[in-house]
mmCIF file of C-alpha atoms and ligand atoms in Angstrom:
data_model
loop_
_atom_site.group_PDB
_atom_site.id
_atom_site.type_symbol
_atom_site.label_atom_id
_atom_site.label_comp_id
_atom_site.label_asym_id
_atom_site.label_seq_id
_atom_site.Cartn_x
_atom_site.Cartn_y
_atom_site.Cartn_z
ATOM 1 C CA MET A 7 18.463 17.740 -11.409
ATOM 2 C CA LYS A 8 18.671 16.222 -7.957
ATOM 3 C CA ASP A 9 18.849 12.574 -6.959
ATOM 4 C CA LEU A 10 15.274 11.399 -6.377
ATOM 5 C CA TYR A 11 16.521 8.366 -4.450
ATOM 6 C CA THR A 12 17.875 10.605 -1.681
ATOM 7 C CA LEU A 13 14.701 12.722 -1.507
ATOM 8 C CA PRO A 14 13.283 12.005 1.984
ATOM 9 C CA LYS A 15 9.797 10.556 1.590
ATOM 10 C CA ALA A 16 6.978 8.577 3.154
ATOM 11 C CA GLU A 17 5.046 5.712 1.611
ATOM 12 C CA LEU A 18 1.364 5.314 2.454
ATOM 13 C CA HIS A 19 0.205 2.533 0.154
ATOM 14 C CA LEU A 20 2.330 -0.566 0.524
ATOM 15 C CA HIS A 21 1.103 -4.128 0.892
ATOM 16 C CA ILE A 22 3.778 -6.023 2.804
ATOM 17 C CA GLU A 23 2.822 -9.252 0.999
ATOM 18 C CA GLY A 24 3.428 -7.377 -2.258
ATOM 19 C CA THR A 25 7.095 -6.940 -1.354
ATOM 20 C CA LEU A 26 7.728 -10.694 -1.623
ATOM 21 C CA GLU A 27 10.471 -11.031 -4.236
ATOM 22 C CA PRO A 28 10.707 -14.341 -6.145
ATOM 23 C CA GLU A 29 14.049 -15.216 -4.519
ATOM 24 C CA LEU A 30 12.595 -15.065 -0.998
ATOM 25 C CA ALA A 31 9.349 -16.743 -2.136
ATOM 26 C CA LEU A 32 11.232 -19.772 -3.447
ATOM 27 C CA GLU A 33 13.504 -19.897 -0.392
ATOM 28 C CA LEU A 34 10.519 -19.891 1.978
ATOM 29 C CA ALA A 35 8.609 -22.383 -0.181
ATOM 30 C CA ALA A 36 11.519 -24.831 0.130
ATOM 31 C CA ARG A 37 11.961 -24.204 3.859
ATOM 32 C CA ASN A 38 8.258 -24.530 4.690
ATOM 33 C CA GLY A 39 7.488 -27.380 2.305
ATOM 34 C CA VAL A 40 4.968 -25.306 0.345
ATOM 35 C CA GLU A 41 4.536 -26.315 -3.297
ATOM 36 C CA LEU A 42 4.669 -23.463 -5.783
ATOM 37 C CA PRO A 43 3.987 -24.309 -9.417
ATOM 38 C CA TYR A 44 7.189 -22.455 -10.404
ATOM 39 C CA ASP A 45 10.667 -23.921 -10.000
ATOM 40 C CA SER A 46 12.869 -20.935 -10.648
ATOM 41 C CA VAL A 47 13.078 -17.208 -10.049
ATOM 42 C CA GLU A 48 12.932 -16.649 -13.803
ATOM 43 C CA GLU A 49 9.826 -18.773 -14.214
ATOM 44 C CA LEU A 50 8.094 -16.987 -11.366
ATOM 45 C CA ARG A 51 9.051 -13.589 -12.721
ATOM 46 C CA ARG A 52 7.670 -14.551 -16.140
ATOM 47 C CA GLN A 53 4.192 -14.731 -14.544
ATOM 48 C CA TYR A 54 4.319 -10.996 -13.805
ATOM 49 C CA ASP A 55 2.422 -10.013 -16.922
ATOM 50 C CA PHE A 56 -1.001 -9.049 -15.615
ATOM 51 C CA GLU A 57 -4.233 -8.285 -17.438
ATOM 52 C CA ASP A 58 -6.021 -6.612 -14.571
ATOM 53 C CA LEU A 59 -6.309 -6.549 -10.790
ATOM 54 C CA SER A 60 -7.849 -10.044 -10.565
ATOM 55 C CA SER A 61 -5.107 -11.724 -12.568
ATOM 56 C CA PHE A 62 -2.532 -10.116 -10.286
ATOM 57 C CA LEU A 63 -4.368 -11.082 -7.105
ATOM 58 C CA GLU A 64 -4.408 -14.724 -8.150
ATOM 59 C CA LEU A 65 -0.605 -14.866 -8.207
ATOM 60 C CA TYR A 66 -0.272 -12.608 -5.157
ATOM 61 C CA TYR A 67 -2.378 -14.924 -2.964
ATOM 62 C CA ALA A 68 -0.691 -18.046 -4.367
ATOM 63 C CA THR A 69 2.834 -16.851 -3.497
ATOM 64 C CA THR A 70 1.650 -15.476 -0.138
ATOM 65 C CA ALA A 71 1.103 -19.114 0.910
ATOM 66 C CA VAL A 72 4.860 -19.533 1.457
ATOM 67 C CA LEU A 73 4.641 -17.243 4.517
ATOM 68 C CA ARG A 74 4.006 -19.429 7.569
ATOM 69 C CA GLU A 75 6.186 -18.559 10.566
ATOM 70 C CA ALA A 76 6.654 -15.256 12.370
ATOM 71 C CA SER A 77 10.282 -15.347 11.192
ATOM 72 C CA ASP A 78 9.035 -15.428 7.569
ATOM 73 C CA PHE A 79 6.995 -12.264 8.086
ATOM 74 C CA GLU A 80 9.934 -10.639 9.842
ATOM 75 C CA ALA A 81 12.326 -11.525 6.995
ATOM 76 C CA LEU A 82 9.824 -10.158 4.461
ATOM 77 C CA THR A 83 9.402 -6.900 6.372
ATOM 78 C CA ARG A 84 13.136 -6.406 6.933
ATOM 79 C CA ALA A 85 13.930 -7.046 3.279
ATOM 80 C CA TYR A 86 11.382 -4.442 2.172
ATOM 81 C CA LEU A 87 12.587 -1.813 4.630
ATOM 82 C CA GLY A 88 16.216 -2.349 3.683
ATOM 83 C CA ARG A 89 15.422 -1.740 0.013
ATOM 84 C CA ALA A 90 13.148 1.219 0.711
ATOM 85 C CA ALA A 91 15.687 2.784 3.103
ATOM 86 C CA ALA A 92 18.142 2.889 0.203
ATOM 87 C CA GLN A 93 15.508 4.846 -1.772
ATOM 88 C CA GLY A 94 14.955 7.650 0.739
ATOM 89 C CA LEU A 95 12.092 6.176 2.777
ATOM 90 C CA ARG A 96 11.669 7.843 6.193
ATOM 91 C CA HIS A 97 8.193 6.672 7.226
ATOM 92 C CA VAL A 98 5.775 4.002 6.030
ATOM 93 C CA ASP A 99 2.155 3.144 6.790
ATOM 94 C CA VAL A 100 2.208 -0.604 6.036
ATOM 95 C CA PHE A 101 -0.787 -2.682 4.911
ATOM 96 C CA CYS A 102 -1.117 -6.361 5.635
ATOM 97 C CA ASP A 103 -3.844 -8.817 4.590
ATOM 98 C CA PRO A 104 -4.560 -10.972 7.680
ATOM 99 C CA GLN A 105 -7.278 -13.038 6.005
ATOM 100 C CA ALA A 106 -4.806 -14.193 3.353
ATOM 101 C CA HIS A 107 -3.037 -15.934 6.224
ATOM 102 C CA THR A 108 -5.754 -16.865 8.716
ATOM 103 C CA VAL A 109 -7.680 -18.782 6.006
ATOM 104 C CA ARG A 110 -4.549 -20.956 5.626
ATOM 105 C CA GLY A 111 -4.397 -21.612 9.360
ATOM 106 C CA VAL A 112 -1.665 -19.082 10.185
ATOM 107 C CA PRO A 113 -2.696 -17.297 13.415
ATOM 108 C CA LEU A 114 -3.072 -13.536 13.313
ATOM 109 C CA GLU A 115 -0.680 -13.317 16.249
ATOM 110 C CA THR A 116 2.085 -14.970 14.212
ATOM 111 C CA VAL A 117 1.571 -12.444 11.404
ATOM 112 C CA LEU A 118 1.620 -9.481 13.793
ATOM 113 C CA ASP A 119 4.649 -10.805 15.721
ATOM 114 C CA GLY A 120 6.691 -11.102 12.552
ATOM 115 C CA ILE A 121 5.740 -7.822 10.925
ATOM 116 C CA ARG A 122 6.079 -5.889 14.183
ATOM 117 C CA SER A 123 9.593 -7.328 14.757
ATOM 118 C CA GLY A 124 10.590 -6.253 11.259
ATOM 119 C CA LEU A 125 9.199 -2.753 11.754
ATOM 120 C CA ASP A 126 10.930 -2.390 15.126
ATOM 121 C CA ALA A 127 14.244 -3.472 13.596
ATOM 122 C CA ALA A 128 13.887 -0.879 10.822
ATOM 123 C CA ARG A 129 13.437 1.876 13.359
ATOM 124 C CA THR A 130 16.773 0.965 14.951
ATOM 125 C CA GLU A 131 18.694 0.055 11.800
ATOM 126 C CA HIS A 132 17.410 2.640 9.326
ATOM 127 C CA GLY A 133 15.581 5.249 11.430
ATOM 128 C CA ILE A 134 12.361 4.481 9.538
ATOM 129 C CA THR A 135 9.155 5.066 11.502
ATOM 130 C CA SER A 136 5.992 3.131 10.683
ATOM 131 C CA THR A 137 2.398 2.250 11.423
ATOM 132 C CA LEU A 138 0.554 -0.981 10.634
ATOM 133 C CA LEU A 139 -2.886 -1.118 8.998
ATOM 134 C CA LEU A 140 -4.874 -4.342 8.619
ATOM 135 C CA CYS A 141 -6.787 -4.593 5.364
ATOM 136 C CA PHE A 142 -10.000 -6.552 5.024
ATOM 137 C CA LEU A 143 -10.470 -8.524 1.821
ATOM 138 C CA ARG A 144 -13.565 -6.995 0.224
ATOM 139 C CA ASP A 145 -14.253 -10.089 -1.890
ATOM 140 C CA ARG A 146 -14.839 -12.085 1.283
ATOM 141 C CA PRO A 147 -17.938 -11.620 3.467
ATOM 142 C CA ALA A 148 -18.250 -8.441 5.524
ATOM 143 C CA ALA A 149 -19.248 -10.648 8.482
ATOM 144 C CA GLU A 150 -15.814 -12.280 8.318
ATOM 145 C CA ALA A 151 -14.143 -8.865 8.494
ATOM 146 C CA LEU A 152 -16.200 -7.990 11.542
ATOM 147 C CA GLU A 153 -15.385 -11.326 13.160
ATOM 148 C CA LEU A 154 -11.680 -10.782 12.524
ATOM 149 C CA PHE A 155 -11.833 -7.318 14.032
ATOM 150 C CA GLU A 156 -13.689 -8.580 17.110
ATOM 151 C CA SER A 157 -11.147 -11.396 17.491
ATOM 152 C CA LEU A 158 -8.276 -8.918 17.865
ATOM 153 C CA GLY A 159 -8.971 -8.576 21.576
ATOM 154 C CA ASP A 160 -5.799 -7.676 23.447
ATOM 155 C CA GLN A 161 -3.903 -7.440 20.161
ATOM 156 C CA LEU A 162 -5.850 -4.339 19.125
ATOM 157 C CA PRO A 163 -3.110 -1.972 20.406
ATOM 158 C CA ARG A 164 -0.666 -3.630 18.007
ATOM 159 C CA ILE A 165 -2.407 -2.121 15.004
ATOM 160 C CA ASP A 166 -2.843 1.496 14.013
ATOM 161 C CA GLY A 167 -5.675 1.302 11.538
ATOM 162 C CA ILE A 168 -7.695 -0.606 8.974
ATOM 163 C CA GLY A 169 -8.021 -0.650 5.201
ATOM 164 C CA LEU A 170 -9.998 -2.433 2.489
ATOM 165 C CA ASP A 171 -8.424 -4.175 -0.499
ATOM 166 C CA SER A 172 -8.620 -7.103 -2.977
ATOM 167 C CA ALA A 173 -11.013 -7.359 -5.969
ATOM 168 C CA GLU A 174 -12.914 -4.081 -6.086
ATOM 169 C CA VAL A 175 -15.664 -4.237 -8.726
ATOM 170 C CA GLY A 176 -18.889 -5.660 -7.267
ATOM 171 C CA HIS A 177 -17.686 -5.218 -3.674
ATOM 172 C CA PRO A 178 -18.603 -1.629 -2.752
ATOM 173 C CA PRO A 179 -17.312 0.079 0.396
ATOM 174 C CA ALA A 180 -20.740 0.375 2.054
ATOM 175 C CA LEU A 181 -20.791 -3.401 2.679
ATOM 176 C CA PHE A 182 -18.183 -2.769 5.378
ATOM 177 C CA GLU A 183 -19.952 0.072 7.186
ATOM 178 C CA GLN A 184 -20.248 -1.807 10.455
ATOM 179 C CA VAL A 185 -16.622 -2.838 10.892
ATOM 180 C CA TYR A 186 -15.464 0.662 9.947
ATOM 181 C CA ALA A 187 -17.750 2.143 12.594
ATOM 182 C CA ARG A 188 -16.212 -0.230 15.156
ATOM 183 C CA ALA A 189 -12.705 0.681 14.127
ATOM 184 C CA ARG A 190 -13.398 4.416 14.257
ATOM 185 C CA ALA A 191 -14.958 4.020 17.694
ATOM 186 C CA ALA A 192 -11.786 2.219 18.815
ATOM 187 C CA GLY A 193 -9.743 5.241 17.740
ATOM 188 C CA LEU A 194 -8.088 3.568 14.761
ATOM 189 C CA HIS A 195 -7.138 5.209 11.491
ATOM 190 C CA VAL A 196 -9.400 4.253 8.592
ATOM 191 C CA VAL A 197 -8.563 4.144 4.892
ATOM 192 C CA ALA A 198 -9.914 2.134 1.931
ATOM 193 C CA HIS A 199 -9.016 1.268 -1.646
ATOM 194 C CA ALA A 200 -11.607 2.952 -3.880
ATOM 195 C CA GLY A 201 -11.602 4.069 -7.486
ATOM 196 C CA GLU A 202 -8.790 1.801 -8.654
ATOM 197 C CA GLU A 203 -10.897 -0.146 -11.158
ATOM 198 C CA ALA A 204 -14.394 0.802 -9.956
ATOM 199 C CA GLY A 205 -15.944 4.210 -10.535
ATOM 200 C CA PRO A 206 -16.259 7.493 -8.632
ATOM 201 C CA GLU A 207 -19.311 6.247 -6.737
ATOM 202 C CA TYR A 208 -17.030 3.874 -4.778
ATOM 203 C CA VAL A 209 -14.900 6.854 -3.743
ATOM 204 C CA ARG A 210 -17.997 8.752 -2.568
ATOM 205 C CA GLU A 211 -19.134 5.745 -0.569
ATOM 206 C CA ALA A 212 -15.734 5.340 1.061
ATOM 207 C CA LEU A 213 -15.901 8.994 2.133
ATOM 208 C CA ASP A 214 -19.559 9.181 3.141
ATOM 209 C CA VAL A 215 -20.241 5.717 4.560
ATOM 210 C CA LEU A 216 -16.847 4.498 5.802
ATOM 211 C CA ARG A 217 -15.651 8.046 6.597
ATOM 212 C CA VAL A 218 -12.098 7.278 5.505
ATOM 213 C CA GLU A 219 -9.214 9.667 6.168
ATOM 214 C CA ARG A 220 -7.497 8.811 2.879
ATOM 215 C CA VAL A 221 -8.530 7.131 -0.342
ATOM 216 C CA ASP A 222 -6.190 4.474 -1.737
ATOM 217 C CA HIS A 223 -5.772 4.884 -5.512
ATOM 218 C CA GLY A 224 -8.848 7.057 -6.172
ATOM 219 C CA ILE A 225 -7.789 7.851 -9.717
ATOM 220 C CA GLN A 226 -11.199 6.987 -11.191
ATOM 221 C CA SER A 227 -12.421 10.114 -9.346
ATOM 222 C CA LEU A 228 -11.169 12.005 -12.406
ATOM 223 C CA ARG A 229 -14.281 10.797 -14.254
ATOM 224 C CA ASP A 230 -16.430 13.001 -11.986
ATOM 225 C CA PRO A 231 -15.621 16.745 -11.889
ATOM 226 C CA ASP A 232 -17.871 17.359 -8.865
ATOM 227 C CA LEU A 233 -16.025 14.688 -6.915
ATOM 228 C CA VAL A 234 -12.664 16.152 -7.925
ATOM 229 C CA ALA A 235 -13.811 19.564 -6.681
ATOM 230 C CA ARG A 236 -14.820 18.001 -3.377
ATOM 231 C CA LEU A 237 -11.508 16.136 -2.993
ATOM 232 C CA VAL A 238 -9.651 19.399 -3.605
ATOM 233 C CA ALA A 239 -11.859 21.390 -1.215
ATOM 234 C CA GLU A 240 -11.614 18.798 1.555
ATOM 235 C CA GLN A 241 -7.952 18.029 0.786
ATOM 236 C CA VAL A 242 -8.603 14.294 0.936
ATOM 237 C CA PRO A 243 -5.276 12.506 0.458
ATOM 238 C CA LEU A 244 -5.130 10.081 -2.479
ATOM 239 C CA THR A 245 -2.470 7.364 -2.404
ATOM 240 C CA VAL A 246 -1.784 7.012 -6.108
ATOM 241 C CA CYS A 247 0.327 4.100 -7.388
ATOM 242 C CA PRO A 248 1.516 4.879 -10.928
ATOM 243 C CA LEU A 249 3.569 1.720 -11.642
ATOM 244 C CA SER A 250 0.722 -0.434 -10.315
ATOM 245 C CA ASN A 251 -1.798 1.371 -12.537
ATOM 246 C CA VAL A 252 0.306 0.627 -15.615
ATOM 247 C CA ARG A 253 0.968 -3.032 -14.719
ATOM 248 C CA LEU A 254 -2.722 -3.660 -13.962
ATOM 249 C CA ARG A 255 -3.752 -1.796 -17.102
ATOM 250 C CA VAL A 256 -5.712 0.915 -15.346
ATOM 251 C CA VAL A 257 -3.572 3.421 -17.290
ATOM 252 C CA GLY A 258 -2.086 2.678 -20.724
ATOM 253 C CA ALA A 259 1.480 3.824 -20.057
ATOM 254 C CA LEU A 260 3.408 5.812 -17.472
ATOM 255 C CA ALA A 261 3.726 8.667 -19.978
ATOM 256 C CA GLU A 262 -0.100 8.922 -19.898
ATOM 257 C CA HIS A 263 -0.429 8.835 -16.124
ATOM 258 C CA PRO A 264 -2.521 11.738 -14.735
ATOM 259 C CA VAL A 265 -0.725 12.041 -11.378
ATOM 260 C CA LEU A 266 1.136 15.281 -12.144
ATOM 261 C CA ASP A 267 -2.035 16.841 -13.583
ATOM 262 C CA MET A 268 -3.789 15.853 -10.371
ATOM 263 C CA LEU A 269 -1.053 17.572 -8.370
ATOM 264 C CA GLY A 270 -1.427 20.672 -10.535
ATOM 265 C CA ARG A 271 -5.186 20.706 -9.958
ATOM 266 C CA GLY A 272 -4.673 20.981 -6.214
ATOM 267 C CA LEU A 273 -5.497 17.409 -5.242
ATOM 268 C CA LEU A 274 -3.549 16.115 -2.254
ATOM 269 C CA VAL A 275 -1.823 13.324 -4.169
ATOM 270 C CA THR A 276 0.976 11.085 -2.971
ATOM 271 C CA VAL A 277 2.867 8.468 -4.976
ATOM 272 C CA ASN A 278 3.447 4.952 -3.731
ATOM 273 C CA SER A 279 4.621 1.525 -4.846
ATOM 274 C CA ASP A 280 1.600 -0.665 -3.874
ATOM 275 C CA ASP A 281 3.177 -4.101 -4.509
ATOM 276 C CA PRO A 282 6.765 -3.280 -5.468
ATOM 277 C CA ALA A 283 7.992 -6.860 -6.003
ATOM 278 C CA TYR A 284 5.318 -7.328 -8.673
ATOM 279 C CA PHE A 285 5.015 -3.924 -10.303
ATOM 280 C CA GLY A 286 8.597 -3.088 -11.195
ATOM 281 C CA GLY A 287 9.844 -0.795 -8.479
ATOM 282 C CA TYR A 288 10.144 0.517 -4.948
ATOM 283 C CA VAL A 289 9.102 4.015 -3.925
ATOM 284 C CA GLY A 290 12.233 5.782 -5.214
ATOM 285 C CA ASP A 291 11.816 3.965 -8.534
ATOM 286 C CA VAL A 292 8.277 5.375 -8.737
ATOM 287 C CA TYR A 293 9.579 8.947 -8.421
ATOM 288 C CA GLN A 294 12.341 8.223 -10.952
ATOM 289 C CA GLY A 295 9.795 6.689 -13.331
ATOM 290 C CA LEU A 296 7.712 9.857 -13.205
ATOM 291 C CA ARG A 297 10.753 11.962 -14.067
ATOM 292 C CA ASP A 298 11.706 9.657 -16.953
ATOM 293 C CA ALA A 299 8.195 9.311 -18.402
ATOM 294 C CA LEU A 300 6.572 12.645 -17.549
ATOM 295 C CA GLY A 301 9.448 15.039 -17.010
ATOM 296 C CA MET A 302 8.566 15.565 -13.350
ATOM 297 C CA THR A 303 10.530 18.515 -11.955
ATOM 298 C CA ASP A 304 12.447 18.584 -8.672
ATOM 299 C CA GLU A 305 9.791 20.986 -7.400
ATOM 300 C CA GLN A 306 6.984 18.559 -8.193
ATOM 301 C CA ALA A 307 8.954 15.716 -6.593
ATOM 302 C CA ALA A 308 9.444 17.735 -3.400
ATOM 303 C CA ALA A 309 5.725 18.624 -3.382
ATOM 304 C CA LEU A 310 4.817 14.930 -3.639
ATOM 305 C CA ALA A 311 7.255 14.086 -0.834
ATOM 306 C CA ARG A 312 5.778 16.838 1.382
ATOM 307 C CA ASN A 313 2.281 15.536 0.660
ATOM 308 C CA SER A 314 3.412 12.026 1.606
ATOM 309 C CA VAL A 315 4.596 13.269 4.992
ATOM 310 C CA ASP A 316 1.522 15.430 5.640
ATOM 311 C CA ALA A 317 -0.916 12.651 4.736
ATOM 312 C CA SER A 318 0.946 9.964 6.689
ATOM 313 C CA PHE A 319 0.017 8.685 10.124
ATOM 314 C CA ALA A 320 3.413 9.682 11.543
ATOM 315 C CA GLY A 321 3.379 11.853 14.673
ATOM 316 C CA ALA A 322 3.597 15.644 14.465
ATOM 317 C CA GLN A 323 7.211 15.798 15.632
ATOM 318 C CA ARG A 324 8.298 13.157 13.139
ATOM 319 C CA LYS A 325 6.511 15.028 10.349
ATOM 320 C CA ARG A 326 8.362 18.233 11.200
ATOM 321 C CA ALA A 327 11.701 16.413 11.181
ATOM 322 C CA VAL A 328 11.129 14.877 7.740
ATOM 323 C CA HIS A 329 9.868 18.202 6.371
ATOM 324 C CA ALA A 330 13.150 19.789 7.468
ATOM 325 C CA GLU A 331 15.036 17.019 5.667
ATOM 326 C CA ILE A 332 13.071 17.670 2.464
ATOM 327 C CA THR A 333 13.925 21.360 2.657
ATOM 328 C CA ALA A 334 17.594 20.459 3.142
ATOM 329 C CA TRP A 335 17.402 18.177 0.078
ATOM 330 C CA GLU A 336 15.985 21.062 -1.979
ATOM 331 C CA GLN A 337 18.686 23.429 -0.816
ATOM 332 C CA GLY A 338 21.506 20.896 -1.080
HETATM 333 N N1 HPA B 10 -5.560 -3.428 -5.148
HETATM 334 C C1 HPA B 10 -6.399 -4.158 -4.432
HETATM 335 N N2 HPA B 10 -5.992 -5.103 -3.589
HETATM 336 C C2 HPA B 10 -4.692 -5.336 -3.468
HETATM 337 C C3 HPA B 10 -3.777 -4.609 -4.194
HETATM 338 C C4 HPA B 10 -4.236 -3.602 -5.081
HETATM 339 O O1 HPA B 10 -3.478 -2.912 -5.775
HETATM 340 N N3 HPA B 10 -2.553 -5.086 -3.829
HETATM 341 C C5 HPA B 10 -2.746 -6.037 -2.919
HETATM 342 N N4 HPA B 10 -4.039 -6.192 -2.688
HETATM 343 ZN ZN1 ZN B 11 -3.136 -1.445 -2.965
#
């Protein structure tokens, strides 16, 4: 068996705020004078026992409040990329949640300055390429998302695409039709979380109304055989997050996770870490977890890595280069 941590791979479903480890959270809280109701790393880590998506989001937004300056966002981004580089990451499409910051009075420009600096540094230091996608919070008004998008102005070229996240049930994709149309018209990539906790109809809406290029999570599609057939036929990429699904109780245990069955059925699945600081592992740990729990073969791992490259928003030349590295890993 080969080392899954050296398998060259891309990650397509990664919330930068979800890479905030307790150590950095407490350091930034002290530096920025932000009160967190937890005094130690251990106490903070003890909160990481989630019942569902909502219980996770509550803690996620609370700790996010420690991020205030551009240098905080840069430190966060650099820390993530350093860890992921050590686990074989070659390219990442990064999500960020601007509204989680703008509602606290942190300007969007500050957020973008910091994350962009971190991404630029990773290109030089680790050779990792990246794109940046802004996610709208679906449990806030669609009008606010539109307003945020319109407010980008001359900062629009600093982002590569948009996504949709936060509490899913009761907040269907179609509510965001208008802002997605604007983003598509501006030439941006468009993706959306759908079918994490809500049903297959949310996945259909994301495809038909928002016209997304990828579906984030999407595992509830398995409840609808016609939808599965369509996803196979159209080769719609699904960014599946196995450790997240277990921690948020979408799936009972990693040993029961359907991701390898999905791969076998011809779905274009990729595996990703989602919020690695909270869900027990970075992208290499996800691959290793699938080997440990499901007996994933080297062949399946390489197929998932190839899918991650194909479905990424990296350029064609970059994709070819990483593909060659995956082949070398297989032959090595
Ligand atoms: N789902 C929805 N919203 C999120 C997530 C997630 O897994 N992580 C951060 N925001
Ligand atoms: Zn997510």
